[in-house]
Amino acid sequence: MLSFAVQALYKVTHPNERESIPQQEIEGLASEPPRSPRPVGNSVAKGEIVHKVQEIDYLVLTALADQIHPVELSELCRLTGLDQAKVSAVLVTRNGAEIEVEERPYRELSVGKKAAAWAGVLPERRIIECLASGGGQLSMLEIAERTGLEPKDVGGTLKILKDREWATQSGKVLALTDEGREAAESEPGSDEQVFAVVAQSDHLVTDRDLRENRLPVEEGLSILLERKGILDIKDRVERYSALTEKGRAFIEGGLTPVREVNLLTPEMLKDGSWREVQFRPYDVTAATEPVWAGKIHPLVSVFEKTRRVFLEMGFEETESGYVESSFWDFDALFQPQDHPARDMQDTFYVGRPSDCNLPAEEIVKAVKDTHENGGQTGSVGWRYQWSRALSEKAVLRTHTTASTVRALAEKPTSPRKVFCVGPVFRRETVDYKHLPVFHQVDGIIIDDKATFANLLGTLEAFYRKMGFSKFQFRPAFFPYTEPSVEVFVWSEKKSDWVEMGGAGMFRPEVTEPLGCTSPVLAWGLGLERLAMFTYDLASIGELYKARLSWLKGVDLCRL
Amino acid sequence: MPVIGIPVDMLRERIETSLSSDELVTKLQQLGCDVEGYATLRRFACQDCDWLMEITETENPPVSCSACGRDFKEFPDRRLERGTIEVLRMELLAVRPDMFDPAGLARTLRGYLGEKTGPVKYHLEEARVSVTAERALASPDSLDYRPIRCAVVRGVELNEDRIKVLMKLQENLHWAMGRDRKRASIGVYDLNSFDSTQGVRYRLVEPEGVEFVPLGKSERMTPRQILSDHPKGPPYAHLLEGRERYPLLSACRPDGSEVVMAFIPIINSEDTKVKHETKDLFVDVTGLESRLVEKILNMIVTSLLELCPGSTAEQVNIDWDGQEQPVVTPDFSYQSVEFDAALPLERLGLTDEDLFPDSTEVVTVEQRAHMVKALLERMGHGVEVRSDSGLLVKVPSYRNDILHPMDLVEDVAIAFGYHNIRPSLVPTFTVGLETPRSALMNRVREALAGQGFLEVLTLILSSEECQYEKLGRPNRESHVSLAHPISHEQTMVRTSLIPGLLETFSVNTDHPLPQKIFEVGRISLLDSDSEVGAREYLRAAAAQLGSRSDLATIKATAEALLTDLGFPLERNIRALQESDDAYHTFLPGRGAVIGDGSREWVWFGELHPQVLENFGLTYPVALCEVDLEALL
C-alpha cells in the first residue's frame, strides 16, 4: 500500500501526460539493475513478514542505514545513485516516520554588480589611504585618478566618509580628518573583511564558510547589506536526513524493493517482469485530453432518424432536383399564379436556367383547365387566365412537396407510400428561425382506402417515433390539401403546444389532373425546427454556424 | 400571415354561450384559427383625421398619425389618449375572409356552438341609388377594365370601435383577397355627403382632369399629384402603370356640382369620408374580375350588417352606358353544391360508431345524411336532403372558399371536431425502400467519420467569388444563378463543396488543431438535357487543417474512402496540369486527380497558400473532393 502522501504526490501526474513524466525515469527503472535488490534485515531469514517498498525507497532507506550522521541530500543522491527529484520524493513521503529531515538554512554570498570592479577593497579605504598619502587634501578628480576608482564610485562613497567622519568636503575637495587618518592606519573593519573574502574567493561563499574562518560575519554583513548592490545574498536550505528509531526498526523488519512503473511495456509482458513491478496508481478523477471524434452532423442525424422512421413505416424514398419549374413547385399543387408565395419576394427565381420544360401536354392542359375553371375535377377553379410562360419559370424548389407530387405524377396508382427529405429554398430574411435554405420532409400515401383518420393515425405514429408523446390536431389551411390539419406537439419546457408540421388530403384539383383518382394523404415538416426542438437551440443559425466545439460536444442520442 | 387583433368584448357580446378565456381560444382553434393569445392594446386617436391607432403595451405611443401623417411631436395635443382595449391576437386565416372581423367571426362561432345553425338570412331593400359607369371600365378586353359593384347600407350606428373594425376589415380584405388592391379594392363613403338621388358616376379621367382633397390632406390635388406626392400614391402607383386615364368615382351635391368620392384604387376624398355621425354608407368594390368583386362586396356588406345591428342593406343599380340590363348588387343568393353525404364519412373515415356512439340499432342512410346535414348547418350552410344520401348544400354568399365538394368535407370534419376523430392506420402493407443516393451518402459518412472527420453542413447557396475567385478557378458560367439574390454572398448554387469547408475553418480559428471536417452533399451544374435545365451531383469533400496537412495524408484519406466505397482498383492518378480548372487551387505539383480513363472523380492535394490567404487561414490545409455520381 502506498501512503496517502505518495498518492497525493502523484495526483499531479496525468495518465496521458506521458511527456510530463521523464521518459528516462521509466526506462531507467526498467533497464538499470537495482543496486541491492535483495531483501535486507534479520527477519528475512526467520521467514517473517517483509516490508515491500518501492525501489527508490529501498535505496534511500538502506543508504541511510549505513550512516551514523545525518546525510546531506546531494550526498544521499551520490550514495543511492538516484537523482534529486526521486530522493526528495522519498524524503517527502517518509519524513516524520522512518526518516527525519532536518533543514539547515544558509546564505550564499556573491559580489554585487556595483562592486564587481572593486577587487575586494571597499572604495572608502582606497580614498582615505589616498588622502593620507596625498597630503590630507585632494580634489575628487585627483582621488579618482590616483585610486583608479570611477568618479561615480568616489561620489557614491561621500556619505560613508561623512557619516564615519573620516573626511570633510568643501566644494570638490575632500580633507582627511584625524579619525580618517587613524582609520587609514588601522586594520580593515568587519565589513571590509567579509567583502574581501567574498570577492576574492573563486567559488560560491556561504555565511557558514565565513563563520568557519572566524570572521565577524554577522556584523560585517549587517553593515554591507545597508549598502545596496555590494553583495548579492540568496537564502538556501540544506536537507540532512537520518533514520529515526522507527526507521531503523522498519529496516530491521526486512525490506523487499519493488519496482514501480507508470506504463506496462511490451518487454514486461515478454519477460514476465510485470509480475515484479508495481503500477503507479492514477488519479482516476483527473481531467483527460478531449478526444476529437469523427461524427455525423446533428442535423443530419435528424434527417437520418426521419428517413429511418419513414422506411420502417413502409415508405419508398424519392428525390428531385433543386432547380424546379414553377409548374411542379406551384401549378401542379393548385397554387394560383398570383399567389403571394410565388412572389419573387418570397421565392428564388433562377436567372440561369431561366425556364424549364413542362411535362406531357395532356398533364399541362389538365392543370391549366383546373386552375381556370376546375377542368374535369368538379371544382370551380381559380377563375383566371393561366399562363404557360409563368409555369415554365425556373425556381429553386420552395418545398419538398414538389418531389412527392412528381412521384405521384410518375406513378399515380394505389397503393403507394412515398417520402422525400431534402433542402428547400425561400427568399427569407435571416432571423432566429429563418434561413434561405432549410430542410423538409414530405410524405404521401396514395391509397384507395385512405381516410383522414388514417392521416391523423400516420402522423401520430410518425411523431411518436420521433420522440413526442402528446399531440393535438387543429384545422389549418394549405392551398393544396383539403381537409388540412396542423400537428402540434406538447413541449414540457415551454409548457405549451408547439406547431410541428402541416398535413392534409391532396385536393382533387391536385391529384386528378395528374391521373390519380385515389385519396392521397400528404404532410410536410421543417426539419431544422425539429432539430432546434431536439437539441434545445434558440436559433436556427446554430445549426449552420459550424462551431466545431459544439459539433464535437453535441449528444446525438437525443433522437 | 399578418396577425390581427379581434376586440374581445365585441366578439363576446355577439355570442350567447358563456365561455371562459381558455374555452374561447380552444373553440377558435377548433375552427382553424391560429390564436396567439390575449393582449391589451393602448389606443390613440388623431384629432385631425379621427384615425385610431393601437399599440401593444411594450410599444411607444405613435409620433405621427399613420393616416394623415400629422406630427405629434410638434403638436402633442393632437394625439388623444383613447384608453385600452383587449384583443385576441390571431393569424389572419386568409381562406376565411368572412371571419376577419369580430362580427363575422361571431357569426361563425354562433353556428359552431349550435346557437344559430344553418344559413343567416340578410334582407335586401330594393335599389334607390344608381351608378352610371363608363363602358371601357366594363369591357374585359379594354385596357381600362375594372368592373364595379356597389351597395348601400342604411341605419348604421357608428362609433370609434366600429369604424376601426371596418377600416381593419377593409385593409385585410385588400391584402388577402385584393392582393394589395391589385385584384380588388374597396371604398366606403358617407352616403349623405352627396345627393344620392342624382346617382353616382364611375368614369375615366385624365391625370390632370380633376382636383379634389384626398383623405389626410387639406389641399386639392390632381390624380397625377396624388400618385407622386400623397402617402398612398407611390406605393400603389404601379397599379395604374401604362394607363392613360384613371378610374374615378364621383357624385353630385344638391346644387348639381360634382363631388369626387374616390380616385380608384388609390385614395378616397375628404368630402365623402365616413365619420362617427355617418348614418348611411355607400360601398363600392372594383377589381379585375367581377365574381371576386361581388364576393368581396358580399363579405363587407354582411359583416357591416352583423357589426351594426338594426342596419339594412340596399341594392344598387349599375348601368353600363350602352348596355340594356343594369347589374343589380349585392346579390346574396346561395352557391348550390350537390353533395353526397357518404363522401365526407368515407373520406374522413367516420364510422357509425363515431357518429352515433349511443345507438344500439342499425344506422340508416337517412340518419347518416341528417347527421352530415346537421354538421354542415353548424358551419352556416343551408342543407336540403334530396334523396337517400343526396344533399343540396347552399353555401352562403359571403363564403369564398368552397371550390369543390372536398371543401365541404373539411367543414364536416371541423364541425365534427378533429379532436373527435379516432386516428387509425392505412390497412395496406407496403415495403420501404431508400434511394441509392441516400444509401451511398450514409456509407460515405460512416467512412469519413471513421477516419476521425467531423461532419459539417454548409449553405448550398454561395457566390461566384467563393466558388471561383477565392479558389483560383475559372468561372465557366456553368452554374445555376439566382435571378434576384438577397445578398452578395448568395448568388448561385454551389459547384464545389470546398469553399464551404474552408469557410468553416475560417470561423473556427480558435479551435484546437488539427481540425478534420467533411461534408457530403449535392452541387448543381447546368444541363441542357435535363427537364429543368440543371442537375445535381452528389459529392463528398474532406479537409484537414494544421500539422501533417500534406498530400500524403489526404491521399491516404481519399484512398481509404475509395476502398470503403469499393471503387475499382485500376485507376489513374495524375498530377494536375496548368490546363486543369483545379490546378491553381493546389500548390503546383501537390495537386492530383484520380480517374478511370474516361472520367475524373477525385481531386486532392495541398491547398495553395494564396487560396488559404483568400479564406483567411493561417495553417496549411490538405483536402480532397470526390464526385460520387460514378457510384450511383
PDB file of N, CA, C and O in Angstrom, chain A residues 486-522:
ATOM      1  N   GLU A 486     -52.988  20.877 -38.879  1.00  0.00           N
ATOM      2  CA  GLU A 486     -51.686  21.232 -38.353  1.00  0.00           C
ATOM      3  C   GLU A 486     -51.437  20.372 -37.116  1.00  0.00           C
ATOM      4  O   GLU A 486     -52.328  20.190 -36.294  1.00  0.00           O
ATOM      5  N   VAL A 487     -50.219  19.851 -37.014  1.00  0.00           N
ATOM      6  CA  VAL A 487     -49.883  18.997 -35.882  1.00  0.00           C
ATOM      7  C   VAL A 487     -49.172  19.831 -34.830  1.00  0.00           C
ATOM      8  O   VAL A 487     -48.206  20.529 -35.144  1.00  0.00           O
ATOM      9  N   PHE A 488     -49.628  19.760 -33.624  1.00  0.00           N
ATOM     10  CA  PHE A 488     -48.961  20.424 -32.504  1.00  0.00           C
ATOM     11  C   PHE A 488     -48.464  19.349 -31.558  1.00  0.00           C
ATOM     12  O   PHE A 488     -49.147  18.349 -31.335  1.00  0.00           O
ATOM     13  N   VAL A 489     -47.259  19.545 -31.023  1.00  0.00           N
ATOM     14  CA  VAL A 489     -46.756  18.613 -30.016  1.00  0.00           C
ATOM     15  C   VAL A 489     -46.579  19.377 -28.716  1.00  0.00           C
ATOM     16  O   VAL A 489     -46.356  20.585 -28.716  1.00  0.00           O
ATOM     17  N   TRP A 490     -46.691  18.670 -27.616  1.00  0.00           N
ATOM     18  CA  TRP A 490     -46.607  19.319 -26.318  1.00  0.00           C
ATOM     19  C   TRP A 490     -45.140  19.495 -25.930  1.00  0.00           C
ATOM     20  O   TRP A 490     -44.355  18.559 -26.004  1.00  0.00           O
ATOM     21  N   SER A 491     -44.783  20.723 -25.550  1.00  0.00           N
ATOM     22  CA  SER A 491     -43.428  20.988 -25.089  1.00  0.00           C
ATOM     23  C   SER A 491     -43.466  21.203 -23.586  1.00  0.00           C
ATOM     24  O   SER A 491     -44.101  22.136 -23.109  1.00  0.00           O
ATOM     25  N   GLU A 492     -42.788  20.308 -22.870  1.00  0.00           N
ATOM     26  CA  GLU A 492     -42.739  20.442 -21.417  1.00  0.00           C
ATOM     27  C   GLU A 492     -42.031  21.737 -21.050  1.00  0.00           C
ATOM     28  O   GLU A 492     -42.413  22.435 -20.121  1.00  0.00           O
ATOM     29  N   LYS A 493     -40.983  22.034 -21.821  1.00  0.00           N
ATOM     30  CA  LYS A 493     -40.158  23.186 -21.493  1.00  0.00           C
ATOM     31  C   LYS A 493     -40.959  24.478 -21.615  1.00  0.00           C
ATOM     32  O   LYS A 493     -40.926  25.331 -20.740  1.00  0.00           O
ATOM     33  N   LYS A 494     -41.689  24.605 -22.718  1.00  0.00           N
ATOM     34  CA  LYS A 494     -42.469  25.832 -22.912  1.00  0.00           C
ATOM     35  C   LYS A 494     -43.819  25.724 -22.216  1.00  0.00           C
ATOM     36  O   LYS A 494     -44.536  26.700 -22.138  1.00  0.00           O
ATOM     37  N   SER A 495     -44.146  24.526 -21.776  1.00  0.00           N
ATOM     38  CA  SER A 495     -45.461  24.154 -21.270  1.00  0.00           C
ATOM     39  C   SER A 495     -46.546  24.762 -22.174  1.00  0.00           C
ATOM     40  O   SER A 495     -47.453  25.452 -21.738  1.00  0.00           O
ATOM     41  N   ASP A 496     -46.390  24.449 -23.442  1.00  0.00           N
ATOM     42  CA  ASP A 496     -47.344  24.927 -24.440  1.00  0.00           C
ATOM     43  C   ASP A 496     -47.271  23.991 -25.649  1.00  0.00           C
ATOM     44  O   ASP A 496     -46.340  23.202 -25.780  1.00  0.00           O
ATOM     45  N   TRP A 497     -48.272  24.109 -26.510  1.00  0.00           N
ATOM     46  CA  TRP A 497     -48.261  23.330 -27.743  1.00  0.00           C
ATOM     47  C   TRP A 497     -47.382  24.013 -28.764  1.00  0.00           C
ATOM     48  O   TRP A 497     -47.430  25.241 -28.908  1.00  0.00           O
ATOM     49  N   VAL A 498     -46.562  23.241 -29.463  1.00  0.00           N
ATOM     50  CA  VAL A 498     -45.673  23.787 -30.470  1.00  0.00           C
ATOM     51  C   VAL A 498     -46.049  23.209 -31.830  1.00  0.00           C
ATOM     52  O   VAL A 498     -46.195  21.994 -31.972  1.00  0.00           O
ATOM     53  N   GLU A 499     -46.185  24.088 -32.814  1.00  0.00           N
ATOM     54  CA  GLU A 499     -46.569  23.628 -34.149  1.00  0.00           C
ATOM     55  C   GLU A 499     -45.406  22.859 -34.776  1.00  0.00           C
ATOM     56  O   GLU A 499     -44.280  23.320 -34.783  1.00  0.00           O
ATOM     57  N   MET A 500     -45.695  21.669 -35.284  1.00  0.00           N
ATOM     58  CA  MET A 500     -44.619  20.826 -35.791  1.00  0.00           C
ATOM     59  C   MET A 500     -44.732  20.495 -37.270  1.00  0.00           C
ATOM     60  O   MET A 500     -43.771  20.068 -37.884  1.00  0.00           O
ATOM     61  N   GLY A 501     -45.882  20.673 -37.862  1.00  0.00           N
ATOM     62  CA  GLY A 501     -45.951  20.353 -39.283  1.00  0.00           C
ATOM     63  C   GLY A 501     -47.370  20.461 -39.802  1.00  0.00           C
ATOM     64  O   GLY A 501     -48.332  20.499 -39.033  1.00  0.00           O
ATOM     65  N   GLY A 502     -47.466  20.521 -41.115  1.00  0.00           N
ATOM     66  CA  GLY A 502     -48.765  20.637 -41.750  1.00  0.00           C
ATOM     67  C   GLY A 502     -49.075  19.377 -42.548  1.00  0.00           C
ATOM     68  O   GLY A 502     -48.167  18.671 -42.982  1.00  0.00           O
ATOM     69  N   ALA A 503     -50.367  19.107 -42.729  1.00  0.00           N
ATOM     70  CA  ALA A 503     -50.759  17.892 -43.428  1.00  0.00           C
ATOM     71  C   ALA A 503     -52.154  18.072 -44.003  1.00  0.00           C
ATOM     72  O   ALA A 503     -52.832  19.060 -43.727  1.00  0.00           O
ATOM     73  N   GLY A 504     -52.546  17.097 -44.775  1.00  0.00           N
ATOM     74  CA  GLY A 504     -53.900  17.139 -45.315  1.00  0.00           C
ATOM     75  C   GLY A 504     -54.086  16.070 -46.371  1.00  0.00           C
ATOM     76  O   GLY A 504     -53.200  15.251 -46.609  1.00  0.00           O
ATOM     77  N   MET A 505     -55.275  16.088 -46.988  1.00  0.00           N
ATOM     78  CA  MET A 505     -55.514  15.207 -48.133  1.00  0.00           C
ATOM     79  C   MET A 505     -55.389  16.082 -49.361  1.00  0.00           C
ATOM     80  O   MET A 505     -56.000  17.149 -49.428  1.00  0.00           O
ATOM     81  N   PHE A 506     -54.564  15.631 -50.315  1.00  0.00           N
ATOM     82  CA  PHE A 506     -54.411  16.424 -51.541  1.00  0.00           C
ATOM     83  C   PHE A 506     -55.776  16.714 -52.145  1.00  0.00           C
ATOM     84  O   PHE A 506     -56.637  15.825 -52.217  1.00  0.00           O
ATOM     85  N   ARG A 507     -55.966  17.933 -52.582  1.00  0.00           N
ATOM     86  CA  ARG A 507     -57.224  18.309 -53.227  1.00  0.00           C
ATOM     87  C   ARG A 507     -57.365  17.521 -54.530  1.00  0.00           C
ATOM     88  O   ARG A 507     -56.363  17.208 -55.184  1.00  0.00           O
ATOM     89  N   PRO A 508     -58.602  17.246 -54.932  1.00  0.00           N
ATOM     90  CA  PRO A 508     -58.791  16.606 -56.246  1.00  0.00           C
ATOM     91  C   PRO A 508     -58.209  17.477 -57.357  1.00  0.00           C
ATOM     92  O   PRO A 508     -57.779  16.967 -58.388  1.00  0.00           O
ATOM     93  N   GLU A 509     -58.157  18.789 -57.145  1.00  0.00           N
ATOM     94  CA  GLU A 509     -57.567  19.694 -58.139  1.00  0.00           C
ATOM     95  C   GLU A 509     -56.075  19.423 -58.312  1.00  0.00           C
ATOM     96  O   GLU A 509     -55.470  19.843 -59.292  1.00  0.00           O
ATOM     97  N   VAL A 510     -55.458  18.756 -57.329  1.00  0.00           N
ATOM     98  CA  VAL A 510     -54.050  18.387 -57.435  1.00  0.00           C
ATOM     99  C   VAL A 510     -53.913  16.995 -58.046  1.00  0.00           C
ATOM    100  O   VAL A 510     -53.153  16.773 -58.985  1.00  0.00           O
ATOM    101  N   THR A 511     -54.670  16.049 -57.508  1.00  0.00           N
ATOM    102  CA  THR A 511     -54.459  14.650 -57.885  1.00  0.00           C
ATOM    103  C   THR A 511     -55.038  14.298 -59.257  1.00  0.00           C
ATOM    104  O   THR A 511     -54.382  13.620 -60.053  1.00  0.00           O
ATOM    105  N   GLU A 512     -56.239  14.755 -59.528  1.00  0.00           N
ATOM    106  CA  GLU A 512     -56.922  14.287 -60.738  1.00  0.00           C
ATOM    107  C   GLU A 512     -56.224  14.716 -62.035  1.00  0.00           C
ATOM    108  O   GLU A 512     -56.095  13.897 -62.946  1.00  0.00           O
ATOM    109  N   PRO A 513     -55.759  15.981 -62.139  1.00  0.00           N
ATOM    110  CA  PRO A 513     -55.037  16.324 -63.388  1.00  0.00           C
ATOM    111  C   PRO A 513     -53.796  15.468 -63.600  1.00  0.00           C
ATOM    112  O   PRO A 513     -53.332  15.304 -64.721  1.00  0.00           O
ATOM    113  N   LEU A 514     -53.246  14.891 -62.533  1.00  0.00           N
ATOM    114  CA  LEU A 514     -52.047  14.057 -62.658  1.00  0.00           C
ATOM    115  C   LEU A 514     -52.421  12.588 -62.850  1.00  0.00           C
ATOM    116  O   LEU A 514     -51.562  11.711 -62.802  1.00  0.00           O
ATOM    117  N   GLY A 515     -53.705  12.340 -62.998  1.00  0.00           N
ATOM    118  CA  GLY A 515     -54.144  10.981 -63.295  1.00  0.00           C
ATOM    119  C   GLY A 515     -54.358  10.121 -62.065  1.00  0.00           C
ATOM    120  O   GLY A 515     -54.416   8.890 -62.157  1.00  0.00           O
ATOM    121  N   CYS A 516     -54.463  10.742 -60.910  1.00  0.00           N
ATOM    122  CA  CYS A 516     -54.643   9.964 -59.691  1.00  0.00           C
ATOM    123  C   CYS A 516     -56.079  10.112 -59.198  1.00  0.00           C
ATOM    124  O   CYS A 516     -56.545  11.231 -58.972  1.00  0.00           O
ATOM    125  N   THR A 517     -56.761   8.985 -59.037  1.00  0.00           N
ATOM    126  CA  THR A 517     -58.148   9.046 -58.593  1.00  0.00           C
ATOM    127  C   THR A 517     -58.305   8.580 -57.161  1.00  0.00           C
ATOM    128  O   THR A 517     -59.404   8.581 -56.617  1.00  0.00           O
ATOM    129  N   SER A 518     -57.207   8.155 -56.539  1.00  0.00           N
ATOM    130  CA  SER A 518     -57.279   7.666 -55.156  1.00  0.00           C
ATOM    131  C   SER A 518     -57.087   8.835 -54.194  1.00  0.00           C
ATOM    132  O   SER A 518     -56.456   9.822 -54.529  1.00  0.00           O
ATOM    133  N   PRO A 519     -57.609   8.677 -52.973  1.00  0.00           N
ATOM    134  CA  PRO A 519     -57.288   9.685 -51.963  1.00  0.00           C
ATOM    135  C   PRO A 519     -55.780   9.687 -51.708  1.00  0.00           C
ATOM    136  O   PRO A 519     -55.146   8.639 -51.740  1.00  0.00           O
ATOM    137  N   VAL A 520     -55.222  10.878 -51.482  1.00  0.00           N
ATOM    138  CA  VAL A 520     -53.790  10.998 -51.205  1.00  0.00           C
ATOM    139  C   VAL A 520     -53.611  11.768 -49.895  1.00  0.00           C
ATOM    140  O   VAL A 520     -54.050  12.904 -49.773  1.00  0.00           O
ATOM    141  N   LEU A 521     -52.977  11.118 -48.934  1.00  0.00           N
ATOM    142  CA  LEU A 521     -52.656  11.775 -47.673  1.00  0.00           C
ATOM    143  C   LEU A 521     -51.265  12.393 -47.828  1.00  0.00           C
ATOM    144  O   LEU A 521     -50.372  11.763 -48.400  1.00  0.00           O
ATOM    145  N   ALA A 522     -51.095  13.597 -47.333  1.00  0.00           N
ATOM    146  CA  ALA A 522     -49.810  14.274 -47.540  1.00  0.00           C
ATOM    147  C   ALA A 522     -49.447  15.076 -46.310  1.00  0.00           C
ATOM    148  O   ALA A 522     -50.327  15.585 -45.628  1.00  0.00           O
TER     149      ALA A 522
END
